[in-house]
Amino acid sequence: ISTIIIGAAFIPLFTLTGVSSVLFTPMARTYAFAIGGAVVLAVFLLPVLTSKLLKNGIHESEDEGPVMRFLNRIYNPPFEAALRHPRTALALLAIPIFAAFVLFPLLGRDFMPKLEEGNFWIRSTFPVSISLEKSFEFSNRMRKVLAEYPEVLSVVSEIGRPDDGTDVTGLSNVEFFCPLKPFDEWPRGLTKEKLTDIVRARMQRDFPGVTFNFSQYISDNVEEAVSGVKGENSIKIIGPDLDVNEKKAAEIMKVLRTVQGITDIGTFRTLGQPEITIVPDRTVCSRYGINPGDINAIIQGLIGDLPVTQVYEGEKFFALTTRLQAQFRDSLEAIRQIPVQSPDGNFLPLGQLASITRQEGPLVVFREDGQRLSPVKFSVRGRDLASAITEAKARIAKQVKLPYDVHLVWSGEIAELDSAEARLLLIIPITLAAIAFLIFIAVRSWPALLIVLVDIPLACTGGVLALLLTGMHFSQSAAIGFVSVFGIAVQDALLLVTYFQQLHFNEGLSLDDAARVASHRRFRPVLMTTLTAILGLLPAALSNGIGSQSQKPLAIVVIGGALNLLILTRLVQPPMCVIAYRWLERRRARRAVQGAR
C-alpha cells in the first residue's frame, strides 16, 4: 500500500502542461514505471525467491550495530520525555508547522528556476527607420565590444529576420550569440549575473537609445513561445487604435522603470513607417473642374505602381507601369510640382490641388485573437517574479488610465505561473483525497488515518525551512519537491502506525509499550527510507553545473522534508498513537457503561 501511495503522490506531475511538463513528465513516467515494477516484483517474485533461497527463514538480529546504538542513545531521552508528556509533545509539534505557515509567504514565487546554459543571447533593438548599412555598422561595433570580455569565447550576430522568412523582424533587430568559457575558468568572485550587469551597463553607455535584452539561446526560444514576443514577459496593450496603444505602451514602460527588479524594458513599435499622405482638396479641385479621382489616378500612375496597360509577347503578357524619374518624386517639394492638367488645358501644380504631408504609418500590426495590440516586454532580475509583477500591476492600475476599449493582457512566465498554480490548487486536494483513501485501506481507522496524515505538514515544514535557509524561491520545481515528499512522509508514518496497531491489538501490548517497541523496531526502516531519499538527491542539491538549476529546488525541498521527518517522526507519531487510542478506549468504555445502564 505504501508503495502505491508514493505512486499516487505523483499524480500532479501527469497534469503539468507547457515548459514544466517537458521538464518533469519524464521523471513522473520513470517513477510510475519503477513503482509499478517494484509492486509486481514484491508480489510475484520476492516471495518465490525468499522461499527458494532462504531455507532457514529470516531472523532479526538483536545486535543493532554501533551506528544504531549511537543514534538510539541520541533519540531515546527525548522520545521517553515525549512519551511521558504526549500533550506537551504535540503542542511543541505545532510550533514548526505554525512557523512554516507564517514563513511561507516570505518565499518568493517564480515559475521555473533560471536554467543556466553557459551562453549569452543578446537582442538589441534600434530605431525602426535604421538602414541596412547602419545596422551592419553598429552590429560590427557591438561584436567588437562583446569580444573584449575574456569570458566570451566568440560572438555571432544576426541582423533582421531569419533566412526562412518565418519572422517579421526588420533591420532594427540585431541578435548576438555569445558562448561562454566554463565557469571554473572565470576570475574568482565573478558570476554570470555580475557579468551580465557589467556588459549591459557597457552596451547602454556605448550605444545610447538602443534597447538590449539578455537571455540564453534555448531560453530565448522558450520565452518567445510562452510570452508571444521576444522577451521573458510581456504586457499586451490591446485596443482598436494603434496610436492609443503606442501611447499607453510608453506610459506603461515609464511605470515599469520604477519597479525594483524589472529590467530589459522595451516595446515593439507598431508605428514608425514613413508615409507620404496626399489628400485632394475638393473645394479647390471643383473650382478648376478637376475630379479628385483623376488626381488619385495620376498619383498611382506617376508615383505608385498602378498598371496602365498590358504588353503581350506571344502567349505571355505583362503589366506595364509608368513612373516619374527619381528626381521628380524623391522629395515632398518635387511631388508638389507634379503638373496636373485641368479640363481647359491648363497645368496646375499638385501641391495647389492637394495637401501633401509626411506622416508615420503602421510599421507592423501585431494581432492576437483578431485584435490589434502593442507589446511591452521586460525581464525580472534579482527579485522573485510574483512580487515584482504584483507591484507592477498595482502601479500601472494607479498611474495609467486606459480607455474603455483598451485592456491589458499579461503574458509569459507570469501567465504560466498563474496557470500552473491554479492547476495545482485543483489537483493536489484530489491527490490528497486519493492518498487518504489508500491510507484508510491500510490502517482501517480514522484516528490512525489522521496520525499518518500529520506527517505531510511535517514534511512540508522541512521543505519550507530548507528553501528559506538556501534563499531559493517557490517554483514549479519546488512544488514538485513538495509533491514528492508527500509519499515519503506517508510511507514513514505507515511503517510505524501499522506496526503499533499490530503490537497493541494482535500481541496485546499496552499503549505505552506498543508505542515504545514500535518506535524502537521501526526506527531503522524509517531511517533507511529517509536516508535513501536524502542521499539520492544530495548530488542534485549540491550541483552547480549547467542544467542543474531545474532540479535543485526539488532536491532541496525533498532533503529538507526528509530531514524533518527523520528528526520528528519518531518523537511525534508514538505519542499521537497513545493519545488517539487512549481516547478511543475511554470512549468505548463510556459507551459500554451507558449501554449497561
PDB file of N, CA, C and O in Angstrom, residues 10-57:
ATOM      1  N   PHE A  10       2.400  11.201  -7.093  1.00  0.00           N
ATOM      2  CA  PHE A  10       2.925  11.808  -8.314  1.00  0.00           C
ATOM      3  C   PHE A  10       1.847  12.073  -9.361  1.00  0.00           C
ATOM      4  O   PHE A  10       2.169  12.400 -10.508  1.00  0.00           O
ATOM      5  N   ILE A  11       0.592  11.953  -8.970  1.00  0.00           N
ATOM      6  CA  ILE A  11      -0.487  12.267  -9.910  1.00  0.00           C
ATOM      7  C   ILE A  11      -0.390  13.690 -10.441  1.00  0.00           C
ATOM      8  O   ILE A  11      -0.581  13.922 -11.644  1.00  0.00           O
ATOM      9  N   PRO A  12      -0.076  14.715  -9.587  1.00  0.00           N
ATOM     10  CA  PRO A  12       0.007  16.081 -10.134  1.00  0.00           C
ATOM     11  C   PRO A  12       1.022  16.238 -11.255  1.00  0.00           C
ATOM     12  O   PRO A  12       0.859  17.109 -12.113  1.00  0.00           O
ATOM     13  N   LEU A  13       2.065  15.416 -11.262  1.00  0.00           N
ATOM     14  CA  LEU A  13       3.073  15.561 -12.309  1.00  0.00           C
ATOM     15  C   LEU A  13       2.512  15.230 -13.682  1.00  0.00           C
ATOM     16  O   LEU A  13       2.989  15.765 -14.690  1.00  0.00           O
ATOM     17  N   PHE A  14       1.512  14.359 -13.731  1.00  0.00           N
ATOM     18  CA  PHE A  14       0.942  13.995 -15.030  1.00  0.00           C
ATOM     19  C   PHE A  14      -0.047  15.035 -15.539  1.00  0.00           C
ATOM     20  O   PHE A  14      -0.511  14.924 -16.670  1.00  0.00           O
ATOM     21  N   THR A  15      -0.376  16.016 -14.725  1.00  0.00           N
ATOM     22  CA  THR A  15      -1.294  17.075 -15.162  1.00  0.00           C
ATOM     23  C   THR A  15      -0.562  18.326 -15.612  1.00  0.00           C
ATOM     24  O   THR A  15      -1.203  19.302 -15.997  1.00  0.00           O
ATOM     25  N   LEU A  16       0.772  18.327 -15.542  1.00  0.00           N
ATOM     26  CA  LEU A  16       1.529  19.519 -15.930  1.00  0.00           C
ATOM     27  C   LEU A  16       1.420  19.759 -17.426  1.00  0.00           C
ATOM     28  O   LEU A  16       1.273  18.824 -18.224  1.00  0.00           O
ATOM     29  N   THR A  17       1.509  21.013 -17.809  1.00  0.00           N
ATOM     30  CA  THR A  17       1.498  21.398 -19.217  1.00  0.00           C
ATOM     31  C   THR A  17       2.639  22.379 -19.474  1.00  0.00           C
ATOM     32  O   THR A  17       3.241  22.919 -18.548  1.00  0.00           O
ATOM     33  N   GLY A  18       2.915  22.612 -20.746  1.00  0.00           N
ATOM     34  CA  GLY A  18       3.897  23.621 -21.116  1.00  0.00           C
ATOM     35  C   GLY A  18       5.313  23.223 -20.759  1.00  0.00           C
ATOM     36  O   GLY A  18       5.712  22.054 -20.811  1.00  0.00           O
ATOM     37  N   VAL A  19       6.111  24.220 -20.333  1.00  0.00           N
ATOM     38  CA  VAL A  19       7.524  24.008 -20.044  1.00  0.00           C
ATOM     39  C   VAL A  19       7.711  23.046 -18.883  1.00  0.00           C
ATOM     40  O   VAL A  19       8.567  22.153 -18.933  1.00  0.00           O
ATOM     41  N   SER A  20       6.938  23.194 -17.809  1.00  0.00           N
ATOM     42  CA  SER A  20       7.076  22.305 -16.661  1.00  0.00           C
ATOM     43  C   SER A  20       6.755  20.862 -17.028  1.00  0.00           C
ATOM     44  O   SER A  20       7.344  19.925 -16.479  1.00  0.00           O
ATOM     45  N   SER A  21       5.843  20.663 -17.959  1.00  0.00           N
ATOM     46  CA  SER A  21       5.534  19.306 -18.410  1.00  0.00           C
ATOM     47  C   SER A  21       6.732  18.686 -19.127  1.00  0.00           C
ATOM     48  O   SER A  21       7.058  17.518 -18.911  1.00  0.00           O
ATOM     49  N   VAL A  22       7.390  19.472 -19.959  1.00  0.00           N
ATOM     50  CA  VAL A  22       8.560  18.968 -20.687  1.00  0.00           C
ATOM     51  C   VAL A  22       9.659  18.547 -19.714  1.00  0.00           C
ATOM     52  O   VAL A  22      10.337  17.537 -19.916  1.00  0.00           O
ATOM     53  N   LEU A  23       9.831  19.318 -18.624  1.00  0.00           N
ATOM     54  CA  LEU A  23      10.912  19.041 -17.688  1.00  0.00           C
ATOM     55  C   LEU A  23      10.604  17.889 -16.738  1.00  0.00           C
ATOM     56  O   LEU A  23      11.489  17.091 -16.417  1.00  0.00           O
ATOM     57  N   PHE A  24       9.353  17.774 -16.276  1.00  0.00           N
ATOM     58  CA  PHE A  24       9.065  16.864 -15.174  1.00  0.00           C
ATOM     59  C   PHE A  24       8.225  15.650 -15.557  1.00  0.00           C
ATOM     60  O   PHE A  24       8.147  14.707 -14.778  1.00  0.00           O
ATOM     61  N   THR A  25       7.566  15.656 -16.706  1.00  0.00           N
ATOM     62  CA  THR A  25       6.801  14.475 -17.102  1.00  0.00           C
ATOM     63  C   THR A  25       7.684  13.237 -17.270  1.00  0.00           C
ATOM     64  O   THR A  25       7.286  12.135 -16.859  1.00  0.00           O
ATOM     65  N   PRO A  26       8.895  13.341 -17.854  1.00  0.00           N
ATOM     66  CA  PRO A  26       9.750  12.140 -17.908  1.00  0.00           C
ATOM     67  C   PRO A  26      10.059  11.576 -16.521  1.00  0.00           C
ATOM     68  O   PRO A  26      10.095  10.356 -16.343  1.00  0.00           O
ATOM     69  N   MET A  27      10.276  12.451 -15.525  1.00  0.00           N
ATOM     70  CA  MET A  27      10.515  11.967 -14.167  1.00  0.00           C
ATOM     71  C   MET A  27       9.284  11.244 -13.629  1.00  0.00           C
ATOM     72  O   MET A  27       9.403  10.187 -12.976  1.00  0.00           O
ATOM     73  N   ALA A  28       8.096  11.799 -13.893  1.00  0.00           N
ATOM     74  CA  ALA A  28       6.874  11.163 -13.415  1.00  0.00           C
ATOM     75  C   ALA A  28       6.693   9.795 -14.056  1.00  0.00           C
ATOM     76  O   ALA A  28       6.308   8.825 -13.376  1.00  0.00           O
ATOM     77  N   ARG A  29       6.963   9.702 -15.340  1.00  0.00           N
ATOM     78  CA  ARG A  29       6.829   8.404 -16.007  1.00  0.00           C
ATOM     79  C   ARG A  29       7.840   7.399 -15.469  1.00  0.00           C
ATOM     80  O   ARG A  29       7.531   6.206 -15.285  1.00  0.00           O
ATOM     81  N   THR A  30       9.061   7.859 -15.214  1.00  0.00           N
ATOM     82  CA  THR A  30      10.079   6.964 -14.662  1.00  0.00           C
ATOM     83  C   THR A  30       9.652   6.437 -13.300  1.00  0.00           C
ATOM     84  O   THR A  30       9.778   5.239 -12.999  1.00  0.00           O
ATOM     85  N   TYR A  31       9.137   7.356 -12.443  1.00  0.00           N
ATOM     86  CA  TYR A  31       8.632   6.928 -11.139  1.00  0.00           C
ATOM     87  C   TYR A  31       7.497   5.915 -11.297  1.00  0.00           C
ATOM     88  O   TYR A  31       7.444   4.906 -10.581  1.00  0.00           O
ATOM     89  N   ALA A  32       6.588   6.190 -12.215  1.00  0.00           N
ATOM     90  CA  ALA A  32       5.436   5.308 -12.386  1.00  0.00           C
ATOM     91  C   ALA A  32       5.875   3.908 -12.797  1.00  0.00           C
ATOM     92  O   ALA A  32       5.416   2.900 -12.239  1.00  0.00           O
ATOM     93  N   PHE A  33       6.781   3.821 -13.772  1.00  0.00           N
ATOM     94  CA  PHE A  33       7.254   2.515 -14.222  1.00  0.00           C
ATOM     95  C   PHE A  33       8.052   1.813 -13.124  1.00  0.00           C
ATOM     96  O   PHE A  33       7.926   0.588 -12.931  1.00  0.00           O
ATOM     97  N   ALA A  34       8.880   2.597 -12.397  1.00  0.00           N
ATOM     98  CA  ALA A  34       9.686   1.985 -11.345  1.00  0.00           C
ATOM     99  C   ALA A  34       8.807   1.448 -10.221  1.00  0.00           C
ATOM    100  O   ALA A  34       9.015   0.330  -9.713  1.00  0.00           O
ATOM    101  N   ILE A  35       7.817   2.246  -9.813  1.00  0.00           N
ATOM    102  CA  ILE A  35       6.933   1.803  -8.730  1.00  0.00           C
ATOM    103  C   ILE A  35       6.072   0.621  -9.173  1.00  0.00           C
ATOM    104  O   ILE A  35       5.871  -0.342  -8.427  1.00  0.00           O
ATOM    105  N   GLY A  36       5.582   0.687 -10.407  1.00  0.00           N
ATOM    106  CA  GLY A  36       4.812  -0.447 -10.919  1.00  0.00           C
ATOM    107  C   GLY A  36       5.631  -1.717 -10.955  1.00  0.00           C
ATOM    108  O   GLY A  36       5.167  -2.799 -10.542  1.00  0.00           O
ATOM    109  N   GLY A  37       6.889  -1.600 -11.414  1.00  0.00           N
ATOM    110  CA  GLY A  37       7.759  -2.774 -11.423  1.00  0.00           C
ATOM    111  C   GLY A  37       8.059  -3.277 -10.028  1.00  0.00           C
ATOM    112  O   GLY A  37       8.115  -4.494  -9.779  1.00  0.00           O
ATOM    113  N   ALA A  38       8.228  -2.333  -9.055  1.00  0.00           N
ATOM    114  CA  ALA A  38       8.508  -2.740  -7.675  1.00  0.00           C
ATOM    115  C   ALA A  38       7.338  -3.501  -7.072  1.00  0.00           C
ATOM    116  O   ALA A  38       7.523  -4.498  -6.363  1.00  0.00           O
ATOM    117  N   VAL A  39       6.117  -3.039  -7.362  1.00  0.00           N
ATOM    118  CA  VAL A  39       4.941  -3.726  -6.834  1.00  0.00           C
ATOM    119  C   VAL A  39       4.825  -5.132  -7.412  1.00  0.00           C
ATOM    120  O   VAL A  39       4.560  -6.119  -6.692  1.00  0.00           O
ATOM    121  N   VAL A  40       5.037  -5.265  -8.710  1.00  0.00           N
ATOM    122  CA  VAL A  40       4.949  -6.590  -9.354  1.00  0.00           C
ATOM    123  C   VAL A  40       6.001  -7.532  -8.791  1.00  0.00           C
ATOM    124  O   VAL A  40       5.726  -8.709  -8.469  1.00  0.00           O
ATOM    125  N   LEU A  41       7.240  -7.035  -8.632  1.00  0.00           N
ATOM    126  CA  LEU A  41       8.300  -7.885  -8.092  1.00  0.00           C
ATOM    127  C   LEU A  41       8.017  -8.275  -6.645  1.00  0.00           C
ATOM    128  O   LEU A  41       8.255  -9.426  -6.239  1.00  0.00           O
ATOM    129  N   ALA A  42       7.520  -7.316  -5.847  1.00  0.00           N
ATOM    130  CA  ALA A  42       7.256  -7.615  -4.438  1.00  0.00           C
ATOM    131  C   ALA A  42       6.158  -8.643  -4.265  1.00  0.00           C
ATOM    132  O   ALA A  42       6.193  -9.449  -3.327  1.00  0.00           O
ATOM    133  N   VAL A  43       5.193  -8.655  -5.170  1.00  0.00           N
ATOM    134  CA  VAL A  43       4.056  -9.569  -5.030  1.00  0.00           C
ATOM    135  C   VAL A  43       4.355 -10.938  -5.636  1.00  0.00           C
ATOM    136  O   VAL A  43       4.002 -11.977  -5.048  1.00  0.00           O
ATOM    137  N   PHE A  44       5.020 -10.959  -6.780  1.00  0.00           N
ATOM    138  CA  PHE A  44       5.157 -12.224  -7.516  1.00  0.00           C
ATOM    139  C   PHE A  44       6.547 -12.847  -7.436  1.00  0.00           C
ATOM    140  O   PHE A  44       6.673 -14.072  -7.440  1.00  0.00           O
ATOM    141  N   LEU A  45       7.598 -12.042  -7.376  1.00  0.00           N
ATOM    142  CA  LEU A  45       8.944 -12.611  -7.471  1.00  0.00           C
ATOM    143  C   LEU A  45       9.598 -12.799  -6.111  1.00  0.00           C
ATOM    144  O   LEU A  45      10.157 -13.869  -5.823  1.00  0.00           O
ATOM    145  N   LEU A  46       9.545 -11.784  -5.260  1.00  0.00           N
ATOM    146  CA  LEU A  46      10.273 -11.859  -3.990  1.00  0.00           C
ATOM    147  C   LEU A  46       9.807 -13.004  -3.097  1.00  0.00           C
ATOM    148  O   LEU A  46      10.645 -13.675  -2.473  1.00  0.00           O
ATOM    149  N   PRO A  47       8.503 -13.290  -2.969  1.00  0.00           N
ATOM    150  CA  PRO A  47       8.123 -14.464  -2.147  1.00  0.00           C
ATOM    151  C   PRO A  47       8.722 -15.766  -2.663  1.00  0.00           C
ATOM    152  O   PRO A  47       9.136 -16.630  -1.866  1.00  0.00           O
ATOM    153  N   VAL A  48       8.770 -15.925  -3.978  1.00  0.00           N
ATOM    154  CA  VAL A  48       9.340 -17.162  -4.544  1.00  0.00           C
ATOM    155  C   VAL A  48      10.829 -17.250  -4.255  1.00  0.00           C
ATOM    156  O   VAL A  48      11.351 -18.293  -3.829  1.00  0.00           O
ATOM    157  N   LEU A  49      11.546 -16.126  -4.482  1.00  0.00           N
ATOM    158  CA  LEU A  49      12.987 -16.135  -4.217  1.00  0.00           C
ATOM    159  C   LEU A  49      13.267 -16.359  -2.736  1.00  0.00           C
ATOM    160  O   LEU A  49      14.227 -17.051  -2.378  1.00  0.00           O
ATOM    161  N   THR A  50      12.445 -15.786  -1.867  1.00  0.00           N
ATOM    162  CA  THR A  50      12.653 -15.965  -0.425  1.00  0.00           C
ATOM    163  C   THR A  50      12.494 -17.428  -0.018  1.00  0.00           C
ATOM    164  O   THR A  50      13.291 -17.985   0.741  1.00  0.00           O
ATOM    165  N   SER A  51      11.446 -18.075  -0.554  1.00  0.00           N
ATOM    166  CA  SER A  51      11.215 -19.482  -0.191  1.00  0.00           C
ATOM    167  C   SER A  51      12.292 -20.399  -0.747  1.00  0.00           C
ATOM    168  O   SER A  51      12.617 -21.423  -0.148  1.00  0.00           O
ATOM    169  N   LYS A  52      12.872 -20.057  -1.894  1.00  0.00           N
ATOM    170  CA  LYS A  52      13.869 -20.924  -2.517  1.00  0.00           C
ATOM    171  C   LYS A  52      15.268 -20.694  -1.959  1.00  0.00           C
ATOM    172  O   LYS A  52      16.046 -21.651  -1.791  1.00  0.00           O
ATOM    173  N   LEU A  53      15.609 -19.415  -1.697  1.00  0.00           N
ATOM    174  CA  LEU A  53      16.990 -19.103  -1.321  1.00  0.00           C
ATOM    175  C   LEU A  53      17.203 -19.041   0.180  1.00  0.00           C
ATOM    176  O   LEU A  53      18.313 -19.264   0.646  1.00  0.00           O
ATOM    177  N   LEU A  54      16.165 -18.643   0.924  1.00  0.00           N
ATOM    178  CA  LEU A  54      16.319 -18.528   2.378  1.00  0.00           C
ATOM    179  C   LEU A  54      15.601 -19.696   3.042  1.00  0.00           C
ATOM    180  O   LEU A  54      14.481 -19.581   3.539  1.00  0.00           O
ATOM    181  N   LYS A  55      16.255 -20.849   3.050  1.00  0.00           N
ATOM    182  CA  LYS A  55      15.630 -22.070   3.560  1.00  0.00           C
ATOM    183  C   LYS A  55      15.373 -22.001   5.059  1.00  0.00           C
ATOM    184  O   LYS A  55      14.395 -22.560   5.571  1.00  0.00           O
ATOM    185  N   ASN A  56      16.250 -21.307   5.767  1.00  0.00           N
ATOM    186  CA  ASN A  56      16.130 -21.266   7.229  1.00  0.00           C
ATOM    187  C   ASN A  56      15.321 -20.074   7.728  1.00  0.00           C
ATOM    188  O   ASN A  56      15.247 -19.829   8.931  1.00  0.00           O
ATOM    189  N   GLY A  57      14.731 -19.327   6.823  1.00  0.00           N
ATOM    190  CA  GLY A  57      13.938 -18.179   7.220  1.00  0.00           C
ATOM    191  C   GLY A  57      14.796 -16.972   7.561  1.00  0.00           C
ATOM    192  O   GLY A  57      16.023 -16.982   7.413  1.00  0.00           O
TER     193      GLY A  57
END
